[in-house]
PDB file of C-alpha atoms and ligand atoms in Angstrom:
ATOM      1  CA  UNK A  16     -42.735 -60.403 -66.256  1.00 96.00           C
ATOM      2  CA  UNK A  17     -41.428 -62.698 -63.192  1.00 98.00           C
ATOM      3  CA  UNK A  18     -44.376 -64.349 -61.455  1.00 98.00           C
ATOM      4  CA  UNK A  19     -44.209 -66.082 -57.993  1.00 98.00           C
ATOM      5  CA  UNK A  20     -46.362 -68.936 -57.698  1.00 98.00           C
ATOM      6  CA  UNK A  21     -47.250 -69.824 -54.584  1.00 98.00           C
ATOM      7  CA  UNK A  22     -47.792 -73.880 -54.969  1.00 98.00           C
ATOM      8  CA  UNK A  23     -49.940 -76.202 -52.882  1.00 98.00           C
ATOM      9  CA  UNK A  24     -48.671 -79.570 -54.413  1.00 98.00           C
ATOM     10  CA  UNK A  25     -48.203 -80.815 -57.818  1.00 98.00           C
ATOM     11  CA  UNK A  26     -51.413 -81.425 -59.526  1.00 98.00           C
ATOM     12  CA  UNK A  27     -52.486 -78.088 -58.297  1.00 98.00           C
ATOM     13  CA  UNK A  28     -49.726 -76.605 -59.940  1.00 98.00           C
ATOM     14  CA  UNK A  29     -50.479 -78.252 -63.611  1.00 98.00           C
ATOM     15  CA  UNK A  30     -53.126 -75.787 -64.844  1.00 98.00           C
ATOM     16  CA  UNK A  31     -51.972 -72.446 -63.915  1.00 98.00           C
ATOM     17  CA  UNK A  32     -48.222 -73.231 -64.656  1.00 98.00           C
ATOM     18  CA  UNK A  33     -49.918 -73.872 -68.467  1.00 98.00           C
ATOM     19  CA  UNK A  34     -51.979 -70.262 -68.139  1.00 98.00           C
ATOM     20  CA  UNK A  35     -49.054 -68.243 -66.968  1.00 98.00           C
ATOM     21  CA  UNK A  36     -46.830 -69.615 -69.055  1.00 98.00           C
ATOM     22  CA  UNK A  37     -49.282 -69.180 -72.664  1.00 98.00           C
ATOM     23  CA  UNK A  38     -49.676 -65.756 -70.829  1.00 98.00           C
ATOM     24  CA  UNK A  39     -45.644 -65.055 -71.534  1.00 98.00           C
ATOM     25  CA  UNK A  40     -44.862 -65.028 -67.974  1.00 98.00           C
ATOM     26  CA  UNK A  41     -41.779 -66.336 -66.552  1.00 98.00           C
ATOM     27  CA  UNK A  42     -42.895 -67.925 -63.396  1.00 98.00           C
ATOM     28  CA  UNK A  43     -40.932 -69.606 -60.501  1.00 98.00           C
ATOM     29  CA  UNK A  44     -43.046 -71.666 -57.847  1.00 98.00           C
ATOM     30  CA  UNK A  45     -42.722 -71.320 -54.503  1.00 98.00           C
ATOM     31  CA  UNK A  46     -43.816 -73.966 -51.569  1.00 98.00           C
ATOM     32  CA  UNK A  47     -44.355 -73.418 -48.146  1.00 98.00           C
ATOM     33  CA  UNK A  48     -46.884 -75.267 -46.689  1.00 98.00           C
ATOM     34  CA  UNK A  49     -46.648 -75.737 -42.905  1.00 98.00           C
ATOM     35  CA  UNK A  50     -50.780 -76.127 -43.214  1.00 98.00           C
ATOM     36  CA  UNK A  51     -49.919 -80.132 -44.764  1.00 98.00           C
ATOM     37  CA  UNK A  52     -50.145 -83.237 -42.190  1.00 97.00           C
ATOM     38  CA  UNK A  53     -48.783 -85.596 -41.368  1.00 97.00           C
ATOM     39  CA  UNK A  54     -44.801 -85.642 -41.772  1.00 98.00           C
ATOM     40  CA  UNK A  55     -45.441 -88.340 -44.670  1.00 97.00           C
ATOM     41  CA  UNK A  56     -47.534 -86.592 -46.651  1.00 98.00           C
ATOM     42  CA  UNK A  57     -46.177 -83.539 -46.414  1.00 98.00           C
ATOM     43  CA  UNK A  58     -43.005 -85.107 -47.685  1.00 98.00           C
ATOM     44  CA  UNK A  59     -44.832 -87.138 -50.303  1.00 98.00           C
ATOM     45  CA  UNK A  60     -46.780 -83.881 -51.761  1.00 98.00           C
ATOM     46  CA  UNK A  61     -43.350 -82.121 -51.525  1.00 98.00           C
ATOM     47  CA  UNK A  62     -41.759 -85.190 -53.426  1.00 98.00           C
ATOM     48  CA  UNK A  63     -44.489 -85.435 -56.369  1.00 98.00           C
ATOM     49  CA  UNK A  64     -44.102 -81.859 -56.826  1.00 98.00           C
ATOM     50  CA  UNK A  65     -39.922 -81.694 -56.809  1.00 98.00           C
ATOM     51  CA  UNK A  66     -41.125 -84.601 -59.300  1.00 98.00           C
ATOM     52  CA  UNK A  67     -43.253 -82.917 -61.484  1.00 98.00           C
ATOM     53  CA  UNK A  68     -40.944 -79.687 -61.888  1.00 98.00           C
ATOM     54  CA  UNK A  69     -37.876 -80.994 -62.941  1.00 98.00           C
ATOM     55  CA  UNK A  70     -40.288 -82.769 -65.786  1.00 98.00           C
ATOM     56  CA  UNK A  71     -41.657 -79.246 -66.471  1.00 98.00           C
ATOM     57  CA  UNK A  72     -38.340 -76.746 -65.639  1.00 98.00           C
ATOM     58  CA  UNK A  73     -40.353 -75.190 -63.013  1.00 98.00           C
ATOM     59  CA  UNK A  74     -37.714 -73.301 -60.767  1.00 98.00           C
ATOM     60  CA  UNK A  75     -38.654 -73.571 -57.129  1.00 98.00           C
ATOM     61  CA  UNK A  76     -37.782 -72.199 -54.347  1.00 98.00           C
ATOM     62  CA  UNK A  77     -38.852 -74.639 -51.593  1.00 98.00           C
ATOM     63  CA  UNK A  78     -39.096 -74.347 -47.763  1.00 96.00           C
ATOM     64  CA  UNK A  79     -38.571 -77.988 -46.794  1.00 95.00           C
ATOM     65  CA  UNK A  80     -39.475 -77.451 -43.249  1.00 96.00           C
ATOM     66  CA  UNK A  81     -42.465 -79.270 -41.788  1.00 97.00           C
ATOM     67  CA  UNK A  82     -44.331 -76.354 -39.698  1.00 96.00           C
ATOM     68  CA  UNK A  83     -46.355 -78.876 -37.959  1.00 97.00           C
ATOM     69  CA  UNK A  84     -45.574 -76.878 -34.559  1.00 97.00           C
ATOM     70  CA  UNK A  85     -45.781 -73.551 -35.799  1.00 97.00           C
ATOM     71  CA  UNK A  86     -49.313 -74.494 -37.990  1.00 98.00           C
ATOM     72  CA  UNK A  87     -50.996 -75.651 -34.852  1.00 97.00           C
ATOM     73  CA  UNK A  88     -50.070 -72.528 -32.618  1.00 97.00           C
ATOM     74  CA  UNK A  89     -51.902 -70.362 -34.847  1.00 97.00           C
ATOM     75  CA  UNK A  90     -55.104 -71.838 -35.185  1.00 97.00           C
ATOM     76  CA  UNK A  91     -55.272 -73.473 -31.881  1.00 97.00           C
ATOM     77  CA  UNK A  92     -58.610 -72.035 -30.830  1.00 97.00           C
ATOM     78  CA  UNK A  93     -59.567 -70.514 -33.634  1.00 97.00           C
ATOM     79  CA  UNK A  94     -60.097 -73.722 -35.257  1.00 95.00           C
ATOM     80  CA  UNK A  95     -63.514 -72.379 -37.065  1.00 94.00           C
ATOM     81  CA  UNK A  96     -61.482 -69.495 -38.722  1.00 96.00           C
ATOM     82  CA  UNK A  97     -58.562 -71.760 -39.887  1.00 97.00           C
ATOM     83  CA  UNK A  98     -58.462 -71.597 -43.611  1.00 98.00           C
ATOM     84  CA  UNK A  99     -58.117 -67.677 -43.454  1.00 97.00           C
ATOM     85  CA  UNK A 100     -55.652 -68.420 -41.009  1.00 98.00           C
ATOM     86  CA  UNK A 101     -53.348 -71.145 -43.194  1.00 98.00           C
ATOM     87  CA  UNK A 102     -54.064 -68.601 -46.508  1.00 98.00           C
ATOM     88  CA  UNK A 103     -52.562 -66.043 -44.892  1.00 98.00           C
ATOM     89  CA  UNK A 104     -49.982 -67.935 -43.256  1.00 98.00           C
ATOM     90  CA  UNK A 105     -48.690 -69.010 -46.417  1.00 98.00           C
ATOM     91  CA  UNK A 106     -49.357 -66.390 -48.663  1.00 98.00           C
ATOM     92  CA  UNK A 107     -47.698 -63.661 -46.636  1.00 98.00           C
ATOM     93  CA  UNK A 108     -44.463 -65.488 -46.378  1.00 98.00           C
ATOM     94  CA  UNK A 109     -44.474 -65.836 -50.426  1.00 98.00           C
ATOM     95  CA  UNK A 110     -45.086 -62.440 -50.794  1.00 98.00           C
ATOM     96  CA  UNK A 111     -42.181 -61.707 -48.371  1.00 98.00           C
ATOM     97  CA  UNK A 112     -40.169 -63.759 -50.663  1.00 98.00           C
ATOM     98  CA  UNK A 113     -41.257 -62.473 -54.045  1.00 98.00           C
ATOM     99  CA  UNK A 114     -40.865 -58.956 -53.062  1.00 98.00           C
ATOM    100  CA  UNK A 115     -36.974 -59.438 -51.239  1.00 98.00           C
ATOM    101  CA  UNK A 116     -36.244 -61.609 -54.654  1.00 98.00           C
ATOM    102  CA  UNK A 117     -37.559 -59.109 -56.642  1.00 98.00           C
ATOM    103  CA  UNK A 118     -40.508 -60.463 -58.782  1.00 98.00           C
ATOM    104  CA  UNK A 119     -42.782 -58.105 -60.499  1.00 98.00           C
ATOM    105  CA  UNK A 120     -45.735 -60.250 -59.425  1.00 98.00           C
ATOM    106  CA  UNK A 121     -47.142 -62.871 -57.230  1.00 98.00           C
ATOM    107  CA  UNK A 122     -50.022 -65.692 -57.427  1.00 98.00           C
ATOM    108  CA  UNK A 123     -51.223 -69.315 -56.020  1.00 98.00           C
ATOM    109  CA  UNK A 124     -52.323 -72.607 -57.305  1.00 98.00           C
ATOM    110  CA  UNK A 125     -55.399 -71.846 -54.466  1.00 98.00           C
ATOM    111  CA  UNK A 126     -56.882 -69.932 -56.995  1.00 98.00           C
ATOM    112  CA  UNK A 127     -57.551 -73.583 -58.852  1.00 98.00           C
ATOM    113  CA  UNK A 128     -59.248 -75.496 -55.995  1.00 97.00           C
ATOM    114  CA  UNK A 129     -62.910 -75.778 -56.226  1.00 96.00           C
ATOM    115  CA  UNK A 130     -62.526 -76.842 -53.142  1.00 95.00           C
ATOM    116  CA  UNK A 131     -61.224 -73.509 -50.940  1.00 97.00           C
ATOM    117  CA  UNK A 132     -62.399 -70.021 -50.311  1.00 97.00           C
ATOM    118  CA  UNK A 133     -62.019 -67.879 -53.716  1.00 98.00           C
ATOM    119  CA  UNK A 134     -63.478 -64.856 -52.369  1.00 98.00           C
ATOM    120  CA  UNK A 135     -61.590 -64.972 -49.757  1.00 98.00           C
ATOM    121  CA  UNK A 136     -57.926 -65.885 -51.383  1.00 98.00           C
ATOM    122  CA  UNK A 137     -58.687 -62.777 -53.805  1.00 98.00           C
ATOM    123  CA  UNK A 138     -59.517 -60.546 -50.978  1.00 98.00           C
ATOM    124  CA  UNK A 139     -56.308 -61.843 -48.946  1.00 98.00           C
ATOM    125  CA  UNK A 140     -54.120 -61.379 -52.161  1.00 98.00           C
ATOM    126  CA  UNK A 141     -55.210 -57.759 -53.077  1.00 98.00           C
ATOM    127  CA  UNK A 142     -54.942 -56.655 -48.846  1.00 98.00           C
ATOM    128  CA  UNK A 143     -50.983 -58.413 -49.109  1.00 98.00           C
ATOM    129  CA  UNK A 144     -50.294 -56.933 -52.642  1.00 98.00           C
ATOM    130  CA  UNK A 145     -50.997 -53.536 -50.952  1.00 98.00           C
ATOM    131  CA  UNK A 146     -49.625 -54.176 -47.929  1.00 98.00           C
ATOM    132  CA  UNK A 147     -45.998 -54.958 -49.961  1.00 97.00           C
ATOM    133  CA  UNK A 148     -46.446 -53.079 -52.814  1.00 98.00           C
ATOM    134  CA  UNK A 149     -45.872 -55.713 -55.012  1.00 98.00           C
ATOM    135  CA  UNK A 150     -48.916 -57.022 -57.819  1.00 98.00           C
ATOM    136  CA  UNK A 151     -51.022 -59.759 -57.317  1.00 98.00           C
ATOM    137  CA  UNK A 152     -51.917 -61.852 -61.012  1.00 98.00           C
ATOM    138  CA  UNK A 153     -55.053 -62.497 -60.548  1.00 98.00           C
ATOM    139  CA  UNK A 154     -56.831 -65.347 -63.333  1.00 98.00           C
ATOM    140  CA  UNK A 155     -59.854 -67.624 -61.784  1.00 98.00           C
ATOM    141  CA  UNK A 156     -58.217 -71.124 -62.663  1.00 98.00           C
ATOM    142  CA  UNK A 157     -60.828 -73.047 -61.354  1.00 98.00           C
ATOM    143  CA  UNK A 158     -62.152 -73.442 -65.458  1.00 98.00           C
ATOM    144  CA  UNK A 159     -58.776 -75.267 -65.602  1.00 98.00           C
ATOM    145  CA  UNK A 160     -60.008 -77.984 -62.717  1.00 98.00           C
ATOM    146  CA  UNK A 161     -60.850 -80.964 -64.632  1.00 98.00           C
ATOM    147  CA  UNK A 162     -57.642 -80.399 -67.317  1.00 97.00           C
ATOM    148  CA  UNK A 163     -55.316 -80.684 -64.220  1.00 98.00           C
ATOM    149  CA  UNK A 164     -56.837 -83.500 -62.859  1.00 98.00           C
ATOM    150  CA  UNK A 165     -57.153 -85.376 -66.327  1.00 98.00           C
ATOM    151  CA  UNK A 166     -53.155 -84.336 -66.980  1.00 98.00           C
ATOM    152  CA  UNK A 167     -52.024 -85.654 -62.940  1.00 98.00           C
ATOM    153  CA  UNK A 168     -53.680 -89.271 -63.481  1.00 98.00           C
ATOM    154  CA  UNK A 169     -51.857 -89.092 -67.249  1.00 98.00           C
ATOM    155  CA  UNK A 170     -48.741 -88.095 -65.581  1.00 98.00           C
ATOM    156  CA  UNK A 171     -49.622 -90.854 -62.778  1.00 98.00           C
ATOM    157  CA  UNK A 172     -49.145 -88.157 -60.300  1.00 98.00           C
ATOM    158  CA  UNK A 173     -49.669 -88.831 -56.289  1.00 98.00           C
ATOM    159  CA  UNK A 174     -53.324 -87.318 -55.773  1.00 97.00           C
ATOM    160  CA  UNK A 175     -53.842 -86.469 -52.180  1.00 94.00           C
ATOM    161  CA  UNK A 176     -57.273 -87.315 -50.901  1.00 94.00           C
ATOM    162  CA  UNK A 177     -58.095 -83.674 -48.555  1.00 96.00           C
ATOM    163  CA  UNK A 178     -56.941 -80.568 -48.191  1.00 97.00           C
ATOM    164  CA  UNK A 179     -53.805 -80.857 -46.002  1.00 97.00           C
ATOM    165  CA  UNK A 180     -54.076 -80.400 -42.545  1.00 97.00           C
ATOM    166  CA  UNK A 181     -55.169 -83.032 -39.771  1.00 95.00           C
ATOM    167  CA  UNK A 182     -58.308 -81.734 -39.711  1.00 95.00           C
ATOM    168  CA  UNK A 183     -59.380 -81.952 -43.203  1.00 96.00           C
ATOM    169  CA  UNK A 184     -57.839 -85.285 -42.927  1.00 95.00           C
ATOM    170  CA  UNK A 185     -60.980 -86.273 -40.390  1.00 94.00           C
ATOM    171  CA  UNK A 186     -63.443 -84.187 -42.208  1.00 93.00           C
ATOM    172  CA  UNK A 187     -62.646 -86.711 -45.293  1.00 93.00           C
ATOM    173  CA  UNK A 188     -62.325 -89.570 -43.447  1.00 93.00           C
ATOM    174  CA  UNK A 189     -64.665 -89.229 -40.332  1.00 91.00           C
ATOM    175  CA  UNK A 190     -68.288 -90.628 -41.705  1.00 77.00           C
ATOM    176  CA  UNK A 191     -69.988 -88.798 -38.755  1.00 77.00           C
ATOM    177  CA  UNK A 192     -68.309 -85.282 -40.035  1.00 73.00           C
ATOM    178  CA  UNK A 193     -68.998 -86.075 -43.754  1.00 65.00           C
ATOM    179  CA  UNK A 194     -73.368 -86.862 -43.062  1.00 58.00           C
ATOM    180  CA  UNK A 195     -72.796 -83.728 -41.479  1.00 58.00           C
TER     181      UNK A 195
HETATM  182  S1  SF4 B 364     -59.100 -77.159 -44.922  1.00 90.75           S
HETATM  183 FE1  SF4 B 364     -57.191 -77.133 -46.475  1.00 90.75          FE
HETATM  184  S2  SF4 B 364     -57.317 -74.375 -46.226  1.00 90.75           S
HETATM  185 FE2  SF4 B 364     -58.601 -74.718 -44.603  1.00 90.75          FE
HETATM  186  S3  SF4 B 364     -56.773 -75.018 -42.813  1.00 90.75           S
HETATM  187 FE3  SF4 B 364     -57.066 -77.057 -43.374  1.00 90.75          FE
HETATM  188  S4  SF4 B 364     -55.054 -77.142 -44.940  1.00 90.75           S
HETATM  189 FE4  SF4 B 364     -56.309 -74.831 -44.441  1.00 90.75          FE
END
């Protein structure tokens, strides 16, 4: 089965990729993440992923465009619902690419993170699967959370300290928000 795996970054790719390959799947990564800001952070995450993809012979489809403008326009005035909008932006693109390139299914490394809204992701992927008529491969990759962290540290990978957008960066470093 040829699977297009939406990849958010290198460290989060480690465990889902190992699981999918163990299941005998032919995996290609799709990097489309207009949520990652600022520009230097975007470049750092992408280059970390590309290094890891070279090491593991993971084919990648990369959208190198820095999507600050598009992302901000989508979430403006909907900040409280921004994660759902963010998931939708990224995953609909992956599904469209998977369909146009004749993949058998799609999935996402976002299902690996303990910090993402897992149920929301499943529901969204199921809706996209129906809309685009392509199977969604689901697995709870969170079970390998620590394994992914351990391997990324062993490999000396860059590990980002916040989710991606400027809002999450503020939540990570603004002590007054963290207290709440
Ligand atoms: S916190 Fe993460 S998932 Fe939510 S909008 Fe920001 S980058 Fe996207």
